[in-house]
Short mmCIF file of C-alpha atoms and ligand atoms in Angstrom, two decimals:
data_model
loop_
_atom_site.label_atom_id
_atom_site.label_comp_id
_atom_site.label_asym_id
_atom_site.label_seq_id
_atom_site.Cartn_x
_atom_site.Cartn_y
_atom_site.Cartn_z
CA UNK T 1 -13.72 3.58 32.52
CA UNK T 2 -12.52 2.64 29.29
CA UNK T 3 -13.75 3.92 25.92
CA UNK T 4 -13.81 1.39 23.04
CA UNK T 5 -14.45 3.70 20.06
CA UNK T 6 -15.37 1.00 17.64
CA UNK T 7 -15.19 1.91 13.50
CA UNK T 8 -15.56 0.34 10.08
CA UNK T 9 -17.04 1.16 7.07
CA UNK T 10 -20.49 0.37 6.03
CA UNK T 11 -21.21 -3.33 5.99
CA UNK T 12 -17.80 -4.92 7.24
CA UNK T 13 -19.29 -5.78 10.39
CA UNK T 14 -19.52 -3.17 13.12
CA UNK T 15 -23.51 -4.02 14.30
CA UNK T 16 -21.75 -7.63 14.29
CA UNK T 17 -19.10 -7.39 16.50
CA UNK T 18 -21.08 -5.23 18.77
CA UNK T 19 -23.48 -7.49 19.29
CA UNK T 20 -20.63 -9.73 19.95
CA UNK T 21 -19.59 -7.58 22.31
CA UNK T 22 -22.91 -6.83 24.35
CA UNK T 23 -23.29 -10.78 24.88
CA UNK T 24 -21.04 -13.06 27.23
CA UNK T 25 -18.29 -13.46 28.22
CA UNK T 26 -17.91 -9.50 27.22
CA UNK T 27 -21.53 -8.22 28.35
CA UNK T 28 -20.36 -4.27 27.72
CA UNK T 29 -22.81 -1.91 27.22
CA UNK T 30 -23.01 -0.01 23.77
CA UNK T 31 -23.86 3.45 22.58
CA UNK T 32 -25.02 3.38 19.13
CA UNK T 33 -24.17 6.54 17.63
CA UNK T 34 -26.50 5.57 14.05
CA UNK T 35 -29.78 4.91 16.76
CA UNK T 36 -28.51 8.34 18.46
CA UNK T 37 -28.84 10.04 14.96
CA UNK T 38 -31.72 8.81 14.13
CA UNK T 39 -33.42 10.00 17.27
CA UNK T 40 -31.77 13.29 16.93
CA UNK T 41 -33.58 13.79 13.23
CA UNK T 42 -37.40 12.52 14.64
CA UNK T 43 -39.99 14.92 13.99
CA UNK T 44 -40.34 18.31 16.18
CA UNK T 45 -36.89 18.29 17.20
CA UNK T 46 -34.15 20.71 16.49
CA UNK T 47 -32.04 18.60 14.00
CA UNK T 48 -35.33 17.53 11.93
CA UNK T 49 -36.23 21.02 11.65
CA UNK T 50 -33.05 22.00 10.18
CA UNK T 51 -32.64 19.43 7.93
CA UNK T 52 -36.40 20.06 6.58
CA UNK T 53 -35.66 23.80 6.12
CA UNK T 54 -32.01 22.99 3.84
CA UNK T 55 -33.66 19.93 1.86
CA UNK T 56 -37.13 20.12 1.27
CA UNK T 57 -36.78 22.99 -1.38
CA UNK T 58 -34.79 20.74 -3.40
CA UNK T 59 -35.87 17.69 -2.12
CA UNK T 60 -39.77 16.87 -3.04
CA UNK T 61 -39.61 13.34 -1.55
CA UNK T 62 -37.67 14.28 1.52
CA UNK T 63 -40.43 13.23 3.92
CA UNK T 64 -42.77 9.83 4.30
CA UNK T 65 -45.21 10.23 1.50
CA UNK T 66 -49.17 10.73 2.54
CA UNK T 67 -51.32 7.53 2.74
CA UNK T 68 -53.45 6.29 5.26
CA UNK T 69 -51.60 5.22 7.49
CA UNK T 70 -49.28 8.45 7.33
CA UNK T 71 -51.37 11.88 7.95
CA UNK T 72 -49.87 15.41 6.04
CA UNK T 73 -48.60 16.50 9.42
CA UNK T 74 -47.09 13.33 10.35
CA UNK T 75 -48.64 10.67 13.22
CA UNK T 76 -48.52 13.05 16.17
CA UNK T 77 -48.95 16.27 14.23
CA UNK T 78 -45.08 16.85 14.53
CA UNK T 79 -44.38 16.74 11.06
CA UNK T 80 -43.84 13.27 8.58
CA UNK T 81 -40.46 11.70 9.06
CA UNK T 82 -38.08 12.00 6.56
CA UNK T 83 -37.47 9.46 3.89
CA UNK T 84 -34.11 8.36 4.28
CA UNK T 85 -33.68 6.57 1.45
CA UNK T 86 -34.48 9.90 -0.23
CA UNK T 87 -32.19 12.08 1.49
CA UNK T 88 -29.55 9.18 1.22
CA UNK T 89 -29.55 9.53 -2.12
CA UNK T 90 -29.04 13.75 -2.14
CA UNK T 91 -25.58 12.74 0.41
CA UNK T 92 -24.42 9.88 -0.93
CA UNK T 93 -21.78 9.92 -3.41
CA UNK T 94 -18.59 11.38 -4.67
CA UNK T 95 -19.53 14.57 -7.11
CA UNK T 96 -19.10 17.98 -4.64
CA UNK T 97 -22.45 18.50 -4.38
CA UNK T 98 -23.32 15.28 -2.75
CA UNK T 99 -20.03 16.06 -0.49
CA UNK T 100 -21.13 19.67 0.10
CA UNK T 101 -24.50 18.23 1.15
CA UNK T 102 -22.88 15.62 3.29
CA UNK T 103 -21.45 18.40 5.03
CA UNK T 104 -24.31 20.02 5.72
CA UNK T 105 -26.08 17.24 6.92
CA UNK T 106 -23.42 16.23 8.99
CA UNK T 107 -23.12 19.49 10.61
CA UNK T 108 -26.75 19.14 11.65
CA UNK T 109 -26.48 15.60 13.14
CA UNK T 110 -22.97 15.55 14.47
CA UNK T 111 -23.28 17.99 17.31
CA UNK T 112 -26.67 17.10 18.17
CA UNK T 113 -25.31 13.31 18.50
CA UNK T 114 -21.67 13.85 20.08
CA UNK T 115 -24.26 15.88 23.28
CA UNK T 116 -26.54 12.69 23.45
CA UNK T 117 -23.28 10.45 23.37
CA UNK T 118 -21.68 12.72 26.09
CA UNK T 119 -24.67 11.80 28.69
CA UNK T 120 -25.00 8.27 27.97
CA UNK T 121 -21.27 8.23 28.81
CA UNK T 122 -22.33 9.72 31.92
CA UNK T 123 -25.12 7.55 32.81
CA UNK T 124 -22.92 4.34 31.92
CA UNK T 125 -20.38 5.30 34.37
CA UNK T 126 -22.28 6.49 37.00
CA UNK T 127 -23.61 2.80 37.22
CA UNK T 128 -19.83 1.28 37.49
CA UNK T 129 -19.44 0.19 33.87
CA UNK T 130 -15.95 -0.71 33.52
CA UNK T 131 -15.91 -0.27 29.56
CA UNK T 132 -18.11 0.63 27.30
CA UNK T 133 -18.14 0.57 23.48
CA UNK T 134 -18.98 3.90 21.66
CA UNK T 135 -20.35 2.20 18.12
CA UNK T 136 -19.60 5.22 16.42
CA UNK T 137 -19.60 4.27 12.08
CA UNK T 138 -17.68 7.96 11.38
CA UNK T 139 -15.70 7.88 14.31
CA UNK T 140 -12.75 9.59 12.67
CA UNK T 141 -14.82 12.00 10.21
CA UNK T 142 -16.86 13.26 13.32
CA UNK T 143 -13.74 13.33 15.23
CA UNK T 144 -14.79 11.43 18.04
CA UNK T 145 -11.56 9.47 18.14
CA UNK T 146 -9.95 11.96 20.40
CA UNK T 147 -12.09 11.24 22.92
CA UNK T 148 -11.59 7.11 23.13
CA UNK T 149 -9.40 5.02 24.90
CA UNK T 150 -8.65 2.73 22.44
CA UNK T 151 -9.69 2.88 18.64
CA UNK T 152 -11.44 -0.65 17.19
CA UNK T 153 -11.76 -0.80 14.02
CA UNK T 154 -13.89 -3.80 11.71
CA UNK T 155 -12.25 -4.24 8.66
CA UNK T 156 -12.38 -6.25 5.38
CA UNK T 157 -9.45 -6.99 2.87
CA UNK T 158 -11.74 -7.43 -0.34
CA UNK T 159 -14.05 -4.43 -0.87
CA UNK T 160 -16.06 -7.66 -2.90
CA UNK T 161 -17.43 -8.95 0.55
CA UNK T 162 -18.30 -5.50 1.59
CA UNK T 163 -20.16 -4.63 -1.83
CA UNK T 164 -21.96 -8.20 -1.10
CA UNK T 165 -22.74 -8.46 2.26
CA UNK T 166 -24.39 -4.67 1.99
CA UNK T 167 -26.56 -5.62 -1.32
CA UNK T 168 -27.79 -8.93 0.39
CA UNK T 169 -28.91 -6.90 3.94
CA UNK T 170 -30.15 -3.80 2.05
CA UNK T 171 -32.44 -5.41 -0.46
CA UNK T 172 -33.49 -1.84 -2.35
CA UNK T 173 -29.95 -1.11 -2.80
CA UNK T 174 -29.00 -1.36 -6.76
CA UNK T 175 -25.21 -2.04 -7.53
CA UNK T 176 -24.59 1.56 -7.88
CA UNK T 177 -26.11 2.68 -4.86
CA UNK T 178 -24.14 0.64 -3.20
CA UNK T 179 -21.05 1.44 -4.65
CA UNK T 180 -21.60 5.30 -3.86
CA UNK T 181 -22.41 4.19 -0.17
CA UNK T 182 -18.75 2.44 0.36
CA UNK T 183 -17.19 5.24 -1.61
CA UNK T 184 -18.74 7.79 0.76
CA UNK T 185 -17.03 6.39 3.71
CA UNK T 186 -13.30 6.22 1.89
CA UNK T 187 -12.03 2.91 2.28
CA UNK T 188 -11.85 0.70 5.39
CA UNK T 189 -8.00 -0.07 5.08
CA UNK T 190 -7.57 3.71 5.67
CA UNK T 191 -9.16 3.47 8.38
CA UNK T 192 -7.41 0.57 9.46
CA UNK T 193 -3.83 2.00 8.82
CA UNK T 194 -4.78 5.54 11.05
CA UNK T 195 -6.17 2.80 14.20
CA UNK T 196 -2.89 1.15 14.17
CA UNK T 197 -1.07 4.46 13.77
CA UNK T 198 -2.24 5.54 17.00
CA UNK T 199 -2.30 2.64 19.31
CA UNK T 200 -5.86 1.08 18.04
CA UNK T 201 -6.76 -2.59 17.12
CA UNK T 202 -7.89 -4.18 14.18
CA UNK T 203 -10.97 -7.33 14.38
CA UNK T 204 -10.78 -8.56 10.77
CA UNK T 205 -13.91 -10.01 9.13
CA UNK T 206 -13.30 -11.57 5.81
CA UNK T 207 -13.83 -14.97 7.00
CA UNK T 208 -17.36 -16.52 8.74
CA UNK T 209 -19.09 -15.31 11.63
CA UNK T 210 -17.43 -18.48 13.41
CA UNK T 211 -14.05 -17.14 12.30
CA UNK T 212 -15.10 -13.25 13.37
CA UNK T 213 -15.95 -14.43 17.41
CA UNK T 214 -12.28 -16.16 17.45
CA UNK T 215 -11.02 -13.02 16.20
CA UNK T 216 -12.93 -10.90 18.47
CA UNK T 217 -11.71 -13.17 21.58
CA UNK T 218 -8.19 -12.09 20.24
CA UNK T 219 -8.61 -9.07 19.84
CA UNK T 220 -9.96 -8.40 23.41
CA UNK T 221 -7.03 -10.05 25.02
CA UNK T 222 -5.27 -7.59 23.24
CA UNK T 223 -7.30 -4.58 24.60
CA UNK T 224 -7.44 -6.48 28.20
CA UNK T 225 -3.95 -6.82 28.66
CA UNK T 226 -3.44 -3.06 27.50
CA UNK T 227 -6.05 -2.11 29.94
CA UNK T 228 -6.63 -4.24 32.39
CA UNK T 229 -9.54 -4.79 35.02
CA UNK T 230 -8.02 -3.52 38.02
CA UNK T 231 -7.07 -0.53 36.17
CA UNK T 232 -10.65 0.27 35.47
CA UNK T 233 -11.86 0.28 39.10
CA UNK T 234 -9.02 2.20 40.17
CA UNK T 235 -10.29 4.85 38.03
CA UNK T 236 -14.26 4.73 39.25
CA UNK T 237 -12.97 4.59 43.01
CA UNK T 238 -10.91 7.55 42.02
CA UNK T 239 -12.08 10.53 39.84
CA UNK T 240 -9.88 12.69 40.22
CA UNK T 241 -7.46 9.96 38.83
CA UNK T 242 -10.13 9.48 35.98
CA UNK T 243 -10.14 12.86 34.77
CA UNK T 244 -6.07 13.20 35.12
CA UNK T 245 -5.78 10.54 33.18
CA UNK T 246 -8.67 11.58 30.57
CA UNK T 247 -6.79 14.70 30.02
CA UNK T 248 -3.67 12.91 29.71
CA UNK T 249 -5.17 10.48 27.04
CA UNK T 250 -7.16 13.42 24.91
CA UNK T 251 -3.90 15.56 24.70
CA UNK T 252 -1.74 12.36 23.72
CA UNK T 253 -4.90 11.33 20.97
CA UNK T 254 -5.00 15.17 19.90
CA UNK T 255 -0.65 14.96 19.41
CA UNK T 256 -1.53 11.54 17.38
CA UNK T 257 -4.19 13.21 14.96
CA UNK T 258 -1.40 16.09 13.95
CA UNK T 259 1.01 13.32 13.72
CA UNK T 260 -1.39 11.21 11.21
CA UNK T 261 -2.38 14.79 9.36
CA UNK T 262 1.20 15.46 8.53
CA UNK T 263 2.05 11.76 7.49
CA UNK T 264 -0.72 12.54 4.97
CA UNK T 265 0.86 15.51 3.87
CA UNK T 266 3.80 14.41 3.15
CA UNK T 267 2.57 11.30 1.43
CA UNK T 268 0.41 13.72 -1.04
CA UNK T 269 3.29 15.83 -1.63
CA UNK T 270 4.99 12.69 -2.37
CA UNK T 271 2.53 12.21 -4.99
C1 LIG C 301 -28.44 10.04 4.94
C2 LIG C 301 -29.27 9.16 5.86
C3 LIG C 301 -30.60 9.83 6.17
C4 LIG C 301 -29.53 7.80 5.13
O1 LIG C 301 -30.24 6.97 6.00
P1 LIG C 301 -30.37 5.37 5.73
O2 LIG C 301 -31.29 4.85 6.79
O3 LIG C 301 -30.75 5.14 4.30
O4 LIG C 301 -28.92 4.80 5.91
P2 LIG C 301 -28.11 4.60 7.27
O5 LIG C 301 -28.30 5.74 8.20
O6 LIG C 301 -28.39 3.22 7.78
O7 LIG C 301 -26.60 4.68 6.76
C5 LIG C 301 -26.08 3.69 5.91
C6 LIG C 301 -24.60 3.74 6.02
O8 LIG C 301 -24.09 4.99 5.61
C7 LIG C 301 -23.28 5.54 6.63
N1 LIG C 301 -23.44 6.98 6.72
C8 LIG C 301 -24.42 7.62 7.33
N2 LIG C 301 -24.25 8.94 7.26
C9 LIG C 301 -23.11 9.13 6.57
C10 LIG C 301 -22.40 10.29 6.18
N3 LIG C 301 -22.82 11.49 6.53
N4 LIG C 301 -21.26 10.12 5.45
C11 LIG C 301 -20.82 8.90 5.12
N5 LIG C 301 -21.46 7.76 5.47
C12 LIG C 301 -22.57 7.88 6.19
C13 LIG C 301 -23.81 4.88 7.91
O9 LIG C 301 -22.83 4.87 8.87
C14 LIG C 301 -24.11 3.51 7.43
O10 LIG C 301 -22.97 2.74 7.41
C15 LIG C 301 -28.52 8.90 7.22
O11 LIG C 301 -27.43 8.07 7.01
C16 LIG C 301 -28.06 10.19 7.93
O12 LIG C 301 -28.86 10.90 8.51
N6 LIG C 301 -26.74 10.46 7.91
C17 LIG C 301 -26.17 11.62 8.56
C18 LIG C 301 -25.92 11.35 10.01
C19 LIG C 301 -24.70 10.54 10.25
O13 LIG C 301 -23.58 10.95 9.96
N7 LIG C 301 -24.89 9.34 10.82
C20 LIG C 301 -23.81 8.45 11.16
C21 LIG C 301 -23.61 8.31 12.65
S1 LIG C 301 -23.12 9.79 13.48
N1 LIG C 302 -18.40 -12.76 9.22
C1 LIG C 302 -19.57 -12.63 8.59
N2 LIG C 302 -20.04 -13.62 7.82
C2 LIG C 302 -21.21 -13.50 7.13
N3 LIG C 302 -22.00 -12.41 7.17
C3 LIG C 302 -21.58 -11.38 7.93
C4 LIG C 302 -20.35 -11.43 8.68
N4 LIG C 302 -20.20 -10.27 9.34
C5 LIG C 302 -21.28 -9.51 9.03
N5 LIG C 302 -22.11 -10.17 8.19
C6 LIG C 302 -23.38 -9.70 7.61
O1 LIG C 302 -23.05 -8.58 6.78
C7 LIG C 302 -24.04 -7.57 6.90
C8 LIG C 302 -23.36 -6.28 7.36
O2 LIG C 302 -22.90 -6.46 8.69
P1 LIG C 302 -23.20 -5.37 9.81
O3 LIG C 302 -24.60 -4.91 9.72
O4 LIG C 302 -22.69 -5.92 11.10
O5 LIG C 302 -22.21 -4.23 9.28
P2 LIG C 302 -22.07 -2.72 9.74
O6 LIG C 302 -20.61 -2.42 9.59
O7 LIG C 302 -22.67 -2.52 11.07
O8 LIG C 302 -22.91 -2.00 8.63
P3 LIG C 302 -23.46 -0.47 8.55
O9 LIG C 302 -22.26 0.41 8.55
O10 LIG C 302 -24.13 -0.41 7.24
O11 LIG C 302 -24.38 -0.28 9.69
C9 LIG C 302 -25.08 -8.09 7.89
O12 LIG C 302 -26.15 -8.65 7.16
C10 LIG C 302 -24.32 -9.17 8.67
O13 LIG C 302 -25.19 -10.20 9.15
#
């Protein structure tokens, strides 16, 4: 089965292009690592717990404020949610606190979500998927890349449309807000540049959402003829072959992350 680790940075288009890619003629089946994280931070479980216990002494809004609609120990007595917005705001940014509580809020969520990816994975092959698309926003910060067959990343050339298309979907967003939310991410041609670096594809998305499908359809041939069909069902009739060749593929993504961390190296000492 083949792994389509698909990346961007917030707003150029990922929920886009995998709806695209649920629909015909692709019709793949998609793990959405930002509803996975969400579900991993509801109320009562594990990751909400921790998360309540670091913020809340620092955080007075963290949770869903009282009203009557939302009871003090939340609808089914498992505590209120927590106010994202709120807690977006504590782990959004650039200064080191806000990266220092990124960090811990990532290592809350991250585990919990790369476990409930792991299954679904599972479940999606077990049911003869051929592909499947792991919509994963922080694919390379959570590391996940090593774990995909091929890296797809959504990117756009002017940071403008990015800034744009974010503001007009998230209405409560000011400027600034905004601007912290794309800077948390680092930007997308990064992100581009390590893809390409080690074997990935790029759909560009400056243009319209007419322009993004024709992409998309080029894109896919691209993946297609890298991967193709009968390749896939050679691997569910034969597991043994499937994990051979998962090995094979981790170890040779694992080589290509070293590779990319020196290349950085050397470019900073270049510096
Ligand atoms: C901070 C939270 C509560 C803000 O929630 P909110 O609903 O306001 O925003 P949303 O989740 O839609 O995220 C908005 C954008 O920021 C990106 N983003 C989310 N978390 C992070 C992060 N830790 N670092 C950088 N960017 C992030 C998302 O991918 C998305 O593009 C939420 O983003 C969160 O719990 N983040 C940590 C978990 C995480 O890393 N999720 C990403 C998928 S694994
Ligand atoms: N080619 C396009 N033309 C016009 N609008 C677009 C195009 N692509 C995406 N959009 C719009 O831009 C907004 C952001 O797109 P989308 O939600 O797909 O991005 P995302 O990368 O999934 O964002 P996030 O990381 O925040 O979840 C949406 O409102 C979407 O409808």
């Amino acid at each position: 089965m083949l792994l389509i680790g698909l990346t961007g940075s917030i707003a150029t288009g990922k929920s886009t292009v995998s709806s695209l890619l649920s629909q015909p003629p692709y019709n793949l089946p998609i793990i959405d690592a930002d509803l996975i994280a969400r579900q991993v931070v509801e109320p009562g479980t594990p990751g909400y717990n921790a998360i309540v216990k670091y913020f809340l002494p620092t955080t007075p809004d963290l949770l869903v404020p009282v009203s009557d609609e939302m009871p003090e120990n939340g609808p089914d007595g498992k505590g209120r949610p927590l106010n994202r917005p709120a807690l977006g705001k504590r782990v959004f940014g650039t200064s080191e606190e806000r990266a220092r509580d990124r960090g811990v809020l990532n290592g809350i969520v991250h585990p919990a979500v790369r476990k409930a990816m792991f299954w679904a994975v599972v479940r999606e092959y077990l049911k003869g998927k051929r592909a499947v698309v792991l919509d994963v926003p922080l694919l390379f910060e959570s590391r996940l890349d090593r774990y995909v067959g091929t890296v797809m990343v959504v990117g756009v050339r002017d940071e403008g449309v990015q800034l744009e298309r974010l503001m007009r979907r998230d209405g409560h967003l000011s400027r600034e807000d905004a601007e912290n939310r794309v800077r948390s991410q680092g930007g997308v041609m990064r992100k581009v540049e390590r893809a390409e670096f080690g074997g990935g594809v790029t759909v560009w998305n400056d243009g319209d959402k007419e322009d993004l499908k024709r992409e998309l359809e080029r894109v896919m041939g691209e993946v297609e003829r890298k991967s193709p069909r009968w390749w896939g069902w050679l691997l569910w009739v034969c597991p043994p072959l499937a994990l051979v060749v998962g090995g094979w593929g981790l170890w040779r993504n694992c080589r290509g992350e070293k590779r990319w961390e020196e290349k950085e190296l050397r470019e900073r000492a270049k510096l």
